[in-house]
Amino acid sequence: MPLFLQRALAAGIITSILCAFVGVFVITRKMAFFANAVAHSSLTGIAIGFLVNTNPFWSAIGFGALVGMGIGYLYRKSVLFIDTVIGIFLPSSMALGIILIGFVKGYKPSLLSYLFGDILAVTNSDLYIISVLSLISFIFLTAFFHEIIIISLDEDWARVKGVAVNPIDYTFFVILSLIIVVSTKIVGIILVSALIVIPPASAMNVARNFKETMIYSILFGIISAILGIWFSYLFDISTGPSIVITASIIFAITLIARRKK
Amino acid sequence: MSVIEVKNLTVKYENTVALYDVSFSIEKGTLAIVIGPNGAGKSTLIKSILNLVPFAGEVKIFGKPFNKLSKEEHLKIGYVPQKFNFPKSLPITVDEIMHLSFAKIPISKLEKEKRIEKFLKMAHLENLRNYKIGDLSGGQMQRVLIARALMFLPEIILMDEPLAGIDVAGEKTFYEFIDSIHQRFGITIMLVSHDVTSVDKYADLVLCLNKRLVCYGKPSEVLTESNFHKLYGQDMGAFRHKPCPKDGPCELYKEQEVK
């Protein structure tokens, strides 16, 4: 197997596991559009990276995390629903990104790869960044697994029981943002929410309990990544959309399986 | 000994006053029921005591402000919310809710298992253990929330309209259940209810709320025609329970006739 394909598979599997894992919490909290807002905001981060001549991946991660925290803060401090808050952040940060990109001199080919993803162009350095960030995310998510579930299901009850809701929740927003921005490298800004939403939604079609939902979600995420990359290589099609279409086909199969139960 | 103390509690949402200058205390082992019309601030009162909404004034549980309570004291407080706001399609079972709620609580696995079994049985939920919570009725869900609160062996339980979504037959069963746990464990219970008749039968203490504390005391003292008028803005009375005769059914009679 060519080295670039090995890197693509490694990056695809790592991010799909994390997205599928964290996606269960995202769906439980009814905030599927959060991924879209953070992903689109990363465009601003990328533009800032180009403008200040630094690695746009880092600036995208930083700006994405800021937007994630901003959404969390405004949701808690205002009387607005979470979808309204996201509806404010998504177009605003996207608009800012478009304006800033206008100031970037010359043609920037990698900008397109952020929009649509370019997993086959993942370098060793990208893979290193993805691995480190994924490890940080994984440590946090497993250390506070129970607290995150309890907060996601019943925040008031968690507060009454003395769970440190605010610090855990803000960290969760930041970690979620990191995972989303890292995943834009795989499927791009436009399609990244599919990795967060589709595998857990497919799992919910067939799981009998929460534990199975977690397991199936991760399993479907991995299968989508491997088959998607393989189809992309086999049929010479774009990798990001290929992964998303594979995830959608799995969703359709699980939906049929649910109806037949 | 007062386990809940509220002094000059005022809560405002934007420009609306939800509660104004409310003061009372609840002694250990009391079954206190909060009544009042819709929008009277009943849920806000429960949430203020639990520090879930910003407020002015002083609220103490176990003699301390909520944010000064120790981890152990937090565990001694039970809370039953009005509803469980989760996606109905989420495949999570009753058993999982109980186990997840117990996670990281410093008691043995065996003890956790014993308590879960005991309180699910007490709430008549033992056969629904592997049911997804989305498949439960409103009444069953409410019992899950009560069992979840009880398994921590709390000293205080606050319930925010626990009868929402429960039918008339379920209401009677609910009050009998609450009365039995109150008698058996001596827990201090504060609950919000619309059912004035049951208040008279079961409550040790009644708090009549309409943004202000309209009345506060024993049911026999405060469930009067004038208090109802102040509370609901219309004339009404409470059904009172006669002591049940040994050889006949219990009956209700209305002490104060509706005009």
Short mmCIF file of C-alpha atoms in Angstrom, two decimals:
data_model
loop_
_atom_site.label_atom_id
_atom_site.label_comp_id
_atom_site.label_asym_id
_atom_site.label_seq_id
_atom_site.Cartn_x
_atom_site.Cartn_y
_atom_site.Cartn_z
CA MET A 1 0.00 0.00 0.00
CA PRO A 2 1.42 3.43 -0.93
CA LEU A 3 2.65 5.52 2.01
CA PHE A 4 0.23 8.39 1.30
CA LEU A 5 -2.65 5.92 1.50
CA GLN A 6 -1.38 4.52 4.81
CA ARG A 7 -1.25 8.06 6.22
CA ALA A 8 -4.73 8.78 4.87
CA LEU A 9 -6.11 5.63 6.46
CA ALA A 10 -4.45 6.37 9.80
CA ALA A 11 -5.76 9.96 9.81
CA GLY A 12 -9.21 8.86 8.63
CA ILE A 13 -9.56 6.15 11.27
CA ILE A 14 -8.32 8.31 14.16
CA THR A 15 -10.64 11.22 13.36
CA SER A 16 -13.64 9.06 12.55
CA ILE A 17 -13.31 7.27 15.91
CA LEU A 18 -13.20 10.59 17.77
CA CYS A 19 -16.00 12.16 15.74
CA ALA A 20 -18.25 9.13 16.18
CA PHE A 21 -17.50 9.00 19.93
CA VAL A 22 -18.10 12.67 20.58
CA GLY A 23 -21.01 12.71 18.12
CA VAL A 24 -23.16 10.68 20.54
CA PHE A 25 -22.93 13.55 23.06
CA VAL A 26 -23.59 16.10 20.32
CA ILE A 27 -26.80 14.31 19.33
CA THR A 28 -27.86 13.83 22.96
CA ARG A 29 -27.51 17.58 23.43
CA LYS A 30 -29.43 18.31 20.23
CA MET A 31 -26.58 20.43 18.87
CA ALA A 32 -25.82 18.76 15.54
CA PHE A 33 -25.26 22.14 13.90
CA PHE A 34 -22.49 23.01 16.34
CA ALA A 35 -20.05 21.10 14.12
CA ASN A 36 -21.10 23.20 11.13
CA ALA A 37 -20.57 26.47 12.99
CA VAL A 38 -17.10 25.54 14.26
CA ALA A 39 -16.06 24.07 10.92
CA HIS A 40 -17.17 27.15 8.99
CA SER A 41 -15.48 29.42 11.52
CA SER A 42 -12.21 27.62 10.85
CA LEU A 43 -12.23 29.40 7.47
CA THR A 44 -11.51 32.60 9.38
CA GLY A 45 -8.71 30.85 11.26
CA ILE A 46 -7.24 29.60 7.99
CA ALA A 47 -7.38 33.08 6.47
CA ILE A 48 -5.65 34.51 9.57
CA GLY A 49 -2.98 31.82 9.21
CA PHE A 50 -2.30 32.86 5.61
CA LEU A 51 -2.34 36.57 6.48
CA VAL A 52 0.15 36.27 9.36
CA ASN A 53 2.18 33.68 7.51
CA THR A 54 1.80 30.81 9.96
CA ASN A 55 0.51 27.22 9.63
CA PRO A 56 -3.21 27.76 8.87
CA PHE A 57 -4.02 24.46 10.58
CA TRP A 58 -2.96 25.91 13.96
CA SER A 59 -4.78 29.21 13.49
CA ALA A 60 -7.89 27.29 12.39
CA ILE A 61 -7.72 25.16 15.54
CA GLY A 62 -7.29 28.26 17.73
CA PHE A 63 -10.12 30.19 16.12
CA GLY A 64 -12.40 27.12 16.06
CA ALA A 65 -11.84 26.61 19.81
CA LEU A 66 -12.65 30.29 20.43
CA VAL A 67 -15.89 30.00 18.48
CA GLY A 68 -16.76 26.79 20.32
CA MET A 69 -16.30 28.53 23.67
CA GLY A 70 -18.16 31.59 22.39
CA ILE A 71 -21.17 29.47 21.46
CA GLY A 72 -21.07 27.78 24.88
CA TYR A 73 -20.78 31.13 26.68
CA LEU A 74 -23.55 32.90 24.78
CA TYR A 75 -25.85 29.90 25.15
CA ARG A 76 -25.40 29.94 28.93
CA LYS A 77 -25.50 33.68 29.42
CA SER A 78 -28.32 34.64 27.06
CA VAL A 79 -31.95 33.61 26.81
CA LEU A 80 -31.40 32.25 23.30
CA PHE A 81 -31.81 28.62 22.23
CA ILE A 82 -28.64 26.78 21.19
CA ASP A 83 -29.74 26.62 17.50
CA THR A 84 -30.22 30.41 17.50
CA VAL A 85 -26.76 30.95 19.00
CA ILE A 86 -25.25 28.64 16.38
CA GLY A 87 -27.27 30.45 13.72
CA ILE A 88 -25.54 33.68 14.77
CA PHE A 89 -21.99 32.31 14.96
CA LEU A 90 -22.03 30.24 11.77
CA PRO A 91 -22.75 32.96 9.18
CA SER A 92 -20.84 35.64 11.12
CA SER A 93 -17.62 33.67 11.35
CA MET A 94 -18.01 32.42 7.77
CA ALA A 95 -18.55 36.02 6.54
CA LEU A 96 -15.47 37.18 8.43
CA GLY A 97 -13.48 34.35 6.87
CA ILE A 98 -14.62 35.28 3.35
CA ILE A 99 -13.67 38.93 3.93
CA LEU A 100 -10.24 38.01 5.33
CA ILE A 101 -9.54 35.60 2.49
CA GLY A 102 -10.03 38.56 0.16
CA PHE A 103 -6.90 40.07 1.71
CA VAL A 104 -4.79 36.96 1.08
CA LYS A 105 -2.50 37.71 -1.83
CA GLY A 106 -2.21 35.23 -4.69
CA TYR A 107 -3.73 31.77 -5.27
CA LYS A 108 -3.67 29.51 -2.26
CA PRO A 109 -4.34 25.96 -3.39
CA SER A 110 -4.46 24.55 0.15
CA LEU A 111 -7.42 26.83 0.88
CA LEU A 112 -9.53 24.63 -1.37
CA SER A 113 -8.30 21.55 0.43
CA TYR A 114 -9.67 23.02 3.68
CA LEU A 115 -13.05 23.62 2.07
CA PHE A 116 -13.40 20.15 0.60
CA GLY A 117 -10.74 18.18 2.51
CA ASP A 118 -7.74 16.42 1.06
CA ILE A 119 -7.01 13.37 3.12
CA LEU A 120 -4.65 11.94 0.51
CA ALA A 121 -2.42 14.99 0.97
CA VAL A 122 -2.02 14.38 4.73
CA THR A 123 1.67 14.75 5.59
CA ASN A 124 3.64 13.17 8.42
CA SER A 125 3.48 16.49 10.23
CA ASP A 126 -0.35 16.62 9.84
CA LEU A 127 -0.60 13.09 11.11
CA TYR A 128 1.51 14.02 14.11
CA ILE A 129 -0.74 17.01 14.92
CA ILE A 130 -3.88 14.89 14.45
CA SER A 131 -2.48 12.17 16.73
CA VAL A 132 -1.46 14.55 19.53
CA LEU A 133 -4.77 16.45 19.48
CA SER A 134 -6.70 13.21 19.30
CA LEU A 135 -4.81 11.85 22.29
CA ILE A 136 -5.59 14.99 24.33
CA SER A 137 -9.25 14.75 23.32
CA PHE A 138 -9.40 11.04 24.11
CA ILE A 139 -7.85 11.51 27.57
CA PHE A 140 -10.36 14.25 28.44
CA LEU A 141 -13.37 12.36 27.07
CA THR A 142 -12.54 9.15 28.91
CA ALA A 143 -11.59 10.91 32.17
CA PHE A 144 -14.88 12.83 32.27
CA PHE A 145 -17.02 10.33 30.37
CA HIS A 146 -19.67 9.92 33.08
CA GLU A 147 -19.86 13.62 33.90
CA ILE A 148 -20.29 14.52 30.22
CA ILE A 149 -23.13 12.01 29.84
CA ILE A 150 -24.87 13.20 33.00
CA ILE A 151 -24.51 16.86 31.98
CA SER A 152 -25.76 16.03 28.47
CA LEU A 153 -28.81 14.22 29.82
CA ASP A 154 -29.75 16.39 32.78
CA GLU A 155 -27.63 19.44 33.49
CA ASP A 156 -29.66 20.68 36.48
CA TRP A 157 -29.41 17.33 38.19
CA ALA A 158 -25.64 17.28 37.62
CA ARG A 159 -25.36 20.70 39.29
CA VAL A 160 -27.42 19.58 42.28
CA LYS A 161 -25.09 16.60 42.71
CA GLY A 162 -22.09 18.92 42.79
CA VAL A 163 -20.65 18.12 39.35
CA ALA A 164 -18.41 20.98 38.16
CA VAL A 165 -20.66 21.61 35.16
CA ASN A 166 -19.17 24.86 33.83
CA PRO A 167 -15.45 23.87 33.66
CA ILE A 168 -16.27 20.43 32.25
CA ASP A 169 -18.72 21.85 29.75
CA TYR A 170 -16.43 24.61 28.46
CA THR A 171 -13.58 22.13 28.12
CA PHE A 172 -15.95 19.82 26.27
CA PHE A 173 -16.80 22.65 23.84
CA VAL A 174 -13.09 23.31 23.25
CA ILE A 175 -12.27 19.61 22.76
CA LEU A 176 -15.24 19.21 20.44
CA SER A 177 -14.03 22.20 18.44
CA LEU A 178 -10.52 20.71 18.22
CA ILE A 179 -11.92 17.42 16.93
CA ILE A 180 -14.07 19.24 14.37
CA VAL A 181 -11.25 21.42 13.05
CA VAL A 182 -8.85 18.48 12.88
CA SER A 183 -11.50 16.55 10.95
CA THR A 184 -11.83 19.32 8.37
CA LYS A 185 -8.45 18.07 7.16
CA ILE A 186 -10.15 14.80 6.25
CA VAL A 187 -13.50 15.73 4.71
CA GLY A 188 -13.31 19.52 4.57
CA ILE A 189 -15.23 22.33 6.21
CA ILE A 190 -18.39 21.72 4.25
CA LEU A 191 -18.79 18.02 5.01
CA VAL A 192 -17.29 17.67 8.49
CA SER A 193 -20.59 17.66 10.37
CA ALA A 194 -21.40 14.38 8.59
CA LEU A 195 -18.63 12.61 10.53
CA ILE A 196 -20.06 13.92 13.80
CA VAL A 197 -23.74 13.30 13.12
CA ILE A 198 -24.20 10.32 10.76
CA PRO A 199 -22.39 7.49 12.62
CA PRO A 200 -24.18 8.10 15.97
CA ALA A 201 -27.50 8.57 14.14
CA SER A 202 -26.94 5.21 12.41
CA ALA A 203 -26.05 3.63 15.75
CA MET A 204 -29.24 4.94 17.32
CA ASN A 205 -31.22 3.13 14.63
CA VAL A 206 -30.00 -0.28 15.76
CA ALA A 207 -28.66 0.01 19.33
CA ARG A 208 -30.65 -1.37 22.26
CA ASN A 209 -28.90 0.74 24.87
CA PHE A 210 -26.38 3.55 25.36
CA LYS A 211 -23.36 1.26 25.49
CA GLU A 212 -24.29 -0.25 22.13
CA THR A 213 -24.87 3.25 20.73
CA MET A 214 -21.27 4.17 21.61
CA ILE A 215 -19.84 0.94 20.20
CA TYR A 216 -21.86 1.00 16.95
CA SER A 217 -21.20 4.69 16.41
CA ILE A 218 -17.43 4.17 16.57
CA LEU A 219 -17.69 1.02 14.44
CA PHE A 220 -19.74 2.79 11.75
CA GLY A 221 -17.30 5.71 11.84
CA ILE A 222 -14.32 3.42 11.24
CA ILE A 223 -16.10 1.47 8.47
CA SER A 224 -17.10 4.75 6.75
CA ALA A 225 -13.49 5.98 6.84
CA ILE A 226 -11.91 2.74 5.57
CA LEU A 227 -14.48 2.01 2.85
CA GLY A 228 -14.70 5.68 1.87
CA ILE A 229 -10.94 5.96 1.37
CA TRP A 230 -10.85 2.62 -0.44
CA PHE A 231 -13.69 3.61 -2.81
CA SER A 232 -11.99 6.93 -3.41
CA TYR A 233 -8.74 5.14 -4.37
CA LEU A 234 -10.55 2.48 -6.39
CA PHE A 235 -12.86 4.77 -8.41
CA ASP A 236 -10.65 7.86 -8.38
CA ILE A 237 -13.23 10.06 -6.69
CA SER A 238 -12.88 12.77 -4.01
CA THR A 239 -12.08 11.17 -0.66
CA GLY A 240 -14.12 13.41 1.68
CA PRO A 241 -17.39 13.02 -0.20
CA SER A 242 -16.67 9.31 -0.63
CA ILE A 243 -16.42 8.88 3.19
CA VAL A 244 -19.60 10.89 3.73
CA ILE A 245 -21.56 8.93 1.10
CA THR A 246 -20.39 5.65 2.66
CA ALA A 247 -21.58 6.87 6.09
CA SER A 248 -24.92 7.84 4.53
CA ILE A 249 -25.31 4.39 2.96
CA ILE A 250 -24.65 2.81 6.38
CA PHE A 251 -27.32 5.11 7.84
CA ALA A 252 -29.82 3.99 5.16
CA ILE A 253 -29.04 0.31 5.88
CA THR A 254 -29.50 0.76 9.63
CA LEU A 255 -32.75 2.64 9.03
CA ILE A 256 -34.09 -0.27 6.97
CA ALA A 257 -32.87 -2.71 9.64
CA ARG A 258 -34.75 -0.69 12.28
CA ARG A 259 -37.98 -0.71 10.26
CA LYS A 260 -37.73 -4.50 9.84
CA LYS A 261 -37.40 -5.05 13.61
CA MET B 1 -33.65 21.90 63.20
CA SER B 2 -34.17 23.76 59.90
CA VAL B 3 -32.69 22.00 56.88
CA ILE B 4 -33.93 24.60 54.38
CA GLU B 5 -33.89 28.30 55.23
CA VAL B 6 -35.00 31.00 52.81
CA LYS B 7 -34.76 34.71 53.68
CA ASN B 8 -35.96 37.61 51.54
CA LEU B 9 -35.68 35.60 48.33
CA THR B 10 -36.32 37.64 45.17
CA VAL B 11 -35.92 36.31 41.64
CA LYS B 12 -36.21 38.39 38.49
CA TYR B 13 -36.22 37.15 34.89
CA GLU B 14 -35.32 40.07 32.63
CA ASN B 15 -37.91 42.64 33.76
CA THR B 16 -40.37 40.19 35.28
CA VAL B 17 -40.45 39.48 38.99
CA ALA B 18 -40.87 35.73 39.50
CA LEU B 19 -40.56 35.75 43.30
CA TYR B 20 -40.59 38.65 45.71
CA ASP B 21 -39.33 38.73 49.28
CA VAL B 22 -40.10 35.12 50.15
CA SER B 23 -38.99 33.89 53.59
CA PHE B 24 -39.64 30.56 55.30
CA SER B 25 -37.86 27.59 56.84
CA ILE B 26 -38.46 23.84 56.70
CA GLU B 27 -37.66 21.57 59.61
CA LYS B 28 -35.99 18.20 59.22
CA GLY B 29 -38.41 15.37 58.33
CA THR B 30 -41.17 17.68 57.08
CA LEU B 31 -43.30 16.96 54.01
CA ALA B 32 -43.82 20.45 52.59
CA ILE B 33 -46.04 21.05 49.59
CA VAL B 34 -45.93 24.25 47.53
CA ILE B 35 -49.20 25.27 45.90
CA GLY B 36 -50.15 28.22 43.74
CA PRO B 37 -51.51 29.15 40.33
CA ASN B 38 -49.55 28.82 37.09
CA GLY B 39 -46.75 31.38 36.91
CA ALA B 40 -46.70 31.78 40.70
CA GLY B 41 -42.99 31.03 40.88
CA LYS B 42 -43.26 27.49 42.31
CA SER B 43 -40.62 25.95 40.02
CA THR B 44 -38.48 29.07 40.42
CA LEU B 45 -38.58 28.58 44.19
CA ILE B 46 -37.33 24.98 43.88
CA LYS B 47 -34.62 26.07 41.41
CA SER B 48 -33.55 28.95 43.66
CA ILE B 49 -33.13 26.62 46.64
CA LEU B 50 -30.96 24.40 44.42
CA ASN B 51 -28.98 27.40 43.14
CA LEU B 52 -30.08 26.72 39.55
CA VAL B 53 -31.24 30.29 38.92
CA PRO B 54 -29.67 33.59 40.00
CA PHE B 55 -31.44 35.22 42.95
CA ALA B 56 -31.21 37.93 45.57
CA GLY B 57 -31.61 37.07 49.25
CA GLU B 58 -30.35 34.19 51.31
CA VAL B 59 -30.93 30.47 50.81
CA LYS B 60 -29.35 27.84 53.03
CA ILE B 61 -29.46 24.05 52.97
CA PHE B 62 -28.09 22.20 56.01
CA GLY B 63 -27.26 25.68 57.36
CA LYS B 64 -24.97 26.61 54.46
CA PRO B 65 -25.32 28.44 51.13
CA PHE B 66 -25.56 25.90 48.28
CA ASN B 67 -22.16 26.74 46.84
CA LYS B 68 -20.50 26.05 50.20
CA LEU B 69 -21.86 22.51 50.51
CA SER B 70 -19.38 19.65 50.60
CA LYS B 71 -19.45 16.81 48.05
CA GLU B 72 -21.07 14.56 50.69
CA GLU B 73 -23.75 17.16 51.42
CA HIS B 74 -24.52 17.49 47.70
CA LEU B 75 -25.19 13.76 47.62
CA LYS B 76 -27.70 14.15 50.47
CA ILE B 77 -29.88 16.35 48.29
CA GLY B 78 -32.31 14.68 45.91
CA TYR B 79 -33.89 16.47 42.97
CA VAL B 80 -36.75 15.33 40.79
CA PRO B 81 -37.16 17.68 37.83
CA GLN B 82 -40.49 18.42 36.20
CA LYS B 83 -39.44 16.55 33.08
CA PHE B 84 -36.45 14.79 31.67
CA ASN B 85 -35.39 16.74 28.62
CA PHE B 86 -33.65 14.26 26.34
CA PRO B 87 -34.10 13.07 22.75
CA LYS B 88 -36.76 10.34 22.87
CA SER B 89 -34.88 8.42 20.20
CA LEU B 90 -31.77 8.06 22.38
CA PRO B 91 -31.34 4.37 23.21
CA ILE B 92 -30.58 4.58 26.91
CA THR B 93 -32.18 2.18 29.37
CA VAL B 94 -33.55 2.67 32.87
CA ASP B 95 -30.71 0.51 34.18
CA GLU B 96 -28.10 2.65 32.42
CA ILE B 97 -29.60 5.89 33.77
CA MET B 98 -29.33 4.49 37.29
CA HIS B 99 -25.77 3.23 36.85
CA LEU B 100 -24.53 6.36 35.09
CA SER B 101 -26.04 8.54 37.84
CA PHE B 102 -24.14 6.51 40.40
CA ALA B 103 -20.81 6.70 38.57
CA LYS B 104 -17.89 8.02 40.61
CA ILE B 105 -19.89 7.93 43.86
CA PRO B 106 -17.59 6.49 46.54
CA ILE B 107 -19.56 3.39 47.50
CA SER B 108 -18.91 -0.24 46.55
CA LYS B 109 -20.21 -1.77 43.33
CA LEU B 110 -22.19 -4.29 45.34
CA GLU B 111 -23.85 -1.56 47.41
CA LYS B 112 -24.70 0.40 44.25
CA GLU B 113 -26.28 -2.69 42.72
CA LYS B 114 -28.28 -3.38 45.90
CA ARG B 115 -29.61 0.16 46.08
CA ILE B 116 -30.54 0.28 42.39
CA GLU B 117 -32.44 -2.98 42.74
CA LYS B 118 -34.13 -1.88 45.96
CA PHE B 119 -35.37 1.48 44.72
CA LEU B 120 -36.40 0.26 41.28
CA LYS B 121 -38.46 -2.37 43.08
CA MET B 122 -39.89 0.20 45.47
CA ALA B 123 -40.93 2.34 42.48
CA HIS B 124 -42.41 -0.75 40.76
CA LEU B 125 -39.90 -0.49 37.97
CA GLU B 126 -38.05 -3.79 38.38
CA ASN B 127 -39.60 -5.20 35.19
CA LEU B 128 -38.76 -2.08 33.18
CA ARG B 129 -35.06 -2.13 33.97
CA ASN B 130 -33.97 -2.84 30.39
CA TYR B 131 -36.57 -0.59 28.76
CA LYS B 132 -35.36 2.41 26.82
CA ILE B 133 -36.45 5.58 28.61
CA GLY B 134 -38.03 6.83 25.38
CA ASP B 135 -40.47 3.90 25.59
CA LEU B 136 -41.72 4.78 29.08
CA SER B 137 -44.95 6.62 29.88
CA GLY B 138 -44.86 9.97 31.70
CA GLY B 139 -45.73 8.29 35.00
CA GLN B 140 -43.10 5.57 34.61
CA MET B 141 -40.48 8.18 33.73
CA GLN B 142 -41.41 10.16 36.82
CA ARG B 143 -40.93 7.06 38.95
CA VAL B 144 -37.49 6.52 37.39
CA LEU B 145 -36.54 10.06 38.39
CA ILE B 146 -37.81 9.49 41.93
CA ALA B 147 -35.98 6.15 42.22
CA ARG B 148 -32.83 7.85 40.95
CA ALA B 149 -33.17 10.52 43.64
CA LEU B 150 -33.85 7.97 46.38
CA MET B 151 -30.97 5.64 45.66
CA PHE B 152 -28.56 8.25 47.00
CA LEU B 153 -30.36 7.93 50.39
CA PRO B 154 -30.94 11.69 50.48
CA GLU B 155 -31.91 13.66 53.55
CA ILE B 156 -33.81 16.20 51.45
CA ILE B 157 -35.73 15.72 48.21
CA LEU B 158 -37.06 18.61 46.14
CA MET B 159 -39.61 17.75 43.47
CA ASP B 160 -40.71 20.16 40.79
CA GLU B 161 -44.27 19.22 39.79
CA PRO B 162 -43.64 15.48 39.95
CA LEU B 163 -47.27 14.84 39.00
CA ALA B 164 -46.98 16.43 35.58
CA GLY B 165 -47.91 13.74 33.04
CA ILE B 166 -49.47 11.42 35.64
CA ASP B 167 -53.18 10.51 35.47
CA VAL B 168 -55.63 10.70 38.42
CA ALA B 169 -55.10 7.06 39.45
CA GLY B 170 -51.35 7.58 39.23
CA GLU B 171 -51.60 10.66 41.46
CA LYS B 172 -53.06 8.64 44.31
CA THR B 173 -50.39 5.96 43.96
CA PHE B 174 -47.75 8.66 43.80
CA TYR B 175 -48.84 10.33 47.03
CA GLU B 176 -49.06 7.01 48.81
CA PHE B 177 -45.54 6.24 47.62
CA ILE B 178 -44.23 9.63 48.74
CA ASP B 179 -46.00 9.28 52.08
CA SER B 180 -44.49 5.82 52.60
CA ILE B 181 -40.91 6.96 51.88
CA HIS B 182 -41.46 10.01 54.03
CA GLN B 183 -42.66 7.87 56.95
CA ARG B 184 -40.10 5.11 56.39
CA PHE B 185 -36.94 7.12 55.85
CA GLY B 186 -37.84 10.40 57.58
CA ILE B 187 -36.72 12.36 54.52
CA THR B 188 -37.48 16.05 54.27
CA ILE B 189 -39.59 16.43 51.14
CA MET B 190 -40.53 19.64 49.37
CA LEU B 191 -42.73 19.26 46.33
CA VAL B 192 -44.76 21.42 44.01
CA SER B 193 -48.35 20.35 43.41
CA HIS B 194 -51.65 21.55 42.01
CA ASP B 195 -53.68 18.94 43.86
CA VAL B 196 -55.03 20.79 46.89
CA THR B 197 -56.94 17.77 48.21
CA SER B 198 -53.80 15.66 48.53
CA VAL B 199 -52.01 18.58 50.14
CA ASP B 200 -54.51 18.48 52.94
CA LYS B 201 -54.10 14.75 53.42
CA TYR B 202 -50.35 14.34 53.19
CA ALA B 203 -48.57 17.64 53.86
CA ASP B 204 -47.11 18.64 57.21
CA LEU B 205 -46.50 22.12 55.87
CA VAL B 206 -48.09 24.12 53.06
CA LEU B 207 -46.51 27.04 51.24
CA CYS B 208 -49.02 29.05 49.21
CA LEU B 209 -47.16 30.98 46.59
CA ASN B 210 -48.22 33.66 44.18
CA LYS B 211 -44.95 35.43 43.54
CA ARG B 212 -45.06 36.28 47.26
CA LEU B 213 -45.60 33.82 50.09
CA VAL B 214 -49.36 34.20 50.59
CA CYS B 215 -49.65 31.67 53.40
CA TYR B 216 -47.39 29.24 55.22
CA GLY B 217 -48.23 26.70 57.90
CA LYS B 218 -50.10 23.51 58.69
CA PRO B 219 -52.79 22.52 56.14
CA SER B 220 -55.58 22.84 58.69
CA GLU B 221 -54.48 26.39 59.43
CA VAL B 222 -53.74 27.76 55.98
CA LEU B 223 -56.15 26.03 53.57
CA THR B 224 -58.86 28.57 54.22
CA GLU B 225 -61.30 30.25 51.92
CA SER B 226 -59.63 33.63 52.26
CA ASN B 227 -56.20 32.19 51.48
CA PHE B 228 -57.55 30.40 48.40
CA HIS B 229 -59.08 33.66 47.28
CA LYS B 230 -55.75 35.46 47.74
CA LEU B 231 -53.94 32.67 45.95
CA TYR B 232 -56.17 31.87 43.01
CA GLY B 233 -58.30 35.01 42.82
CA GLN B 234 -61.54 33.06 43.14
CA ASP B 235 -63.62 31.35 45.81
CA MET B 236 -62.92 27.68 46.29
CA GLY B 237 -62.46 25.16 49.07
CA ALA B 238 -60.44 22.09 49.90
CA PHE B 239 -61.73 18.56 50.20
CA ARG B 240 -60.78 17.16 53.55
CA HIS B 241 -60.17 13.51 54.33
CA LYS B 242 -62.19 12.04 57.18
CA PRO B 243 -60.40 9.40 59.21
CA CYS B 244 -61.22 6.05 57.56
CA PRO B 245 -63.77 3.99 59.52
CA LYS B 246 -62.69 0.41 60.31
CA ASP B 247 -65.61 -1.18 58.50
CA GLY B 248 -66.17 1.21 55.63
CA PRO B 249 -64.44 3.02 52.77
CA CYS B 250 -62.57 6.28 53.23
CA GLU B 251 -64.51 9.27 52.04
CA LEU B 252 -63.98 12.85 51.17
CA TYR B 253 -66.08 15.76 52.15
CA LYS B 254 -65.80 19.36 51.27
CA GLU B 255 -65.33 21.57 54.28
CA GLN B 256 -65.76 24.89 52.54
CA GLU B 257 -68.39 24.94 49.86
CA VAL B 258 -67.76 26.69 46.58
CA LYS B 259 -69.88 29.82 46.51
#
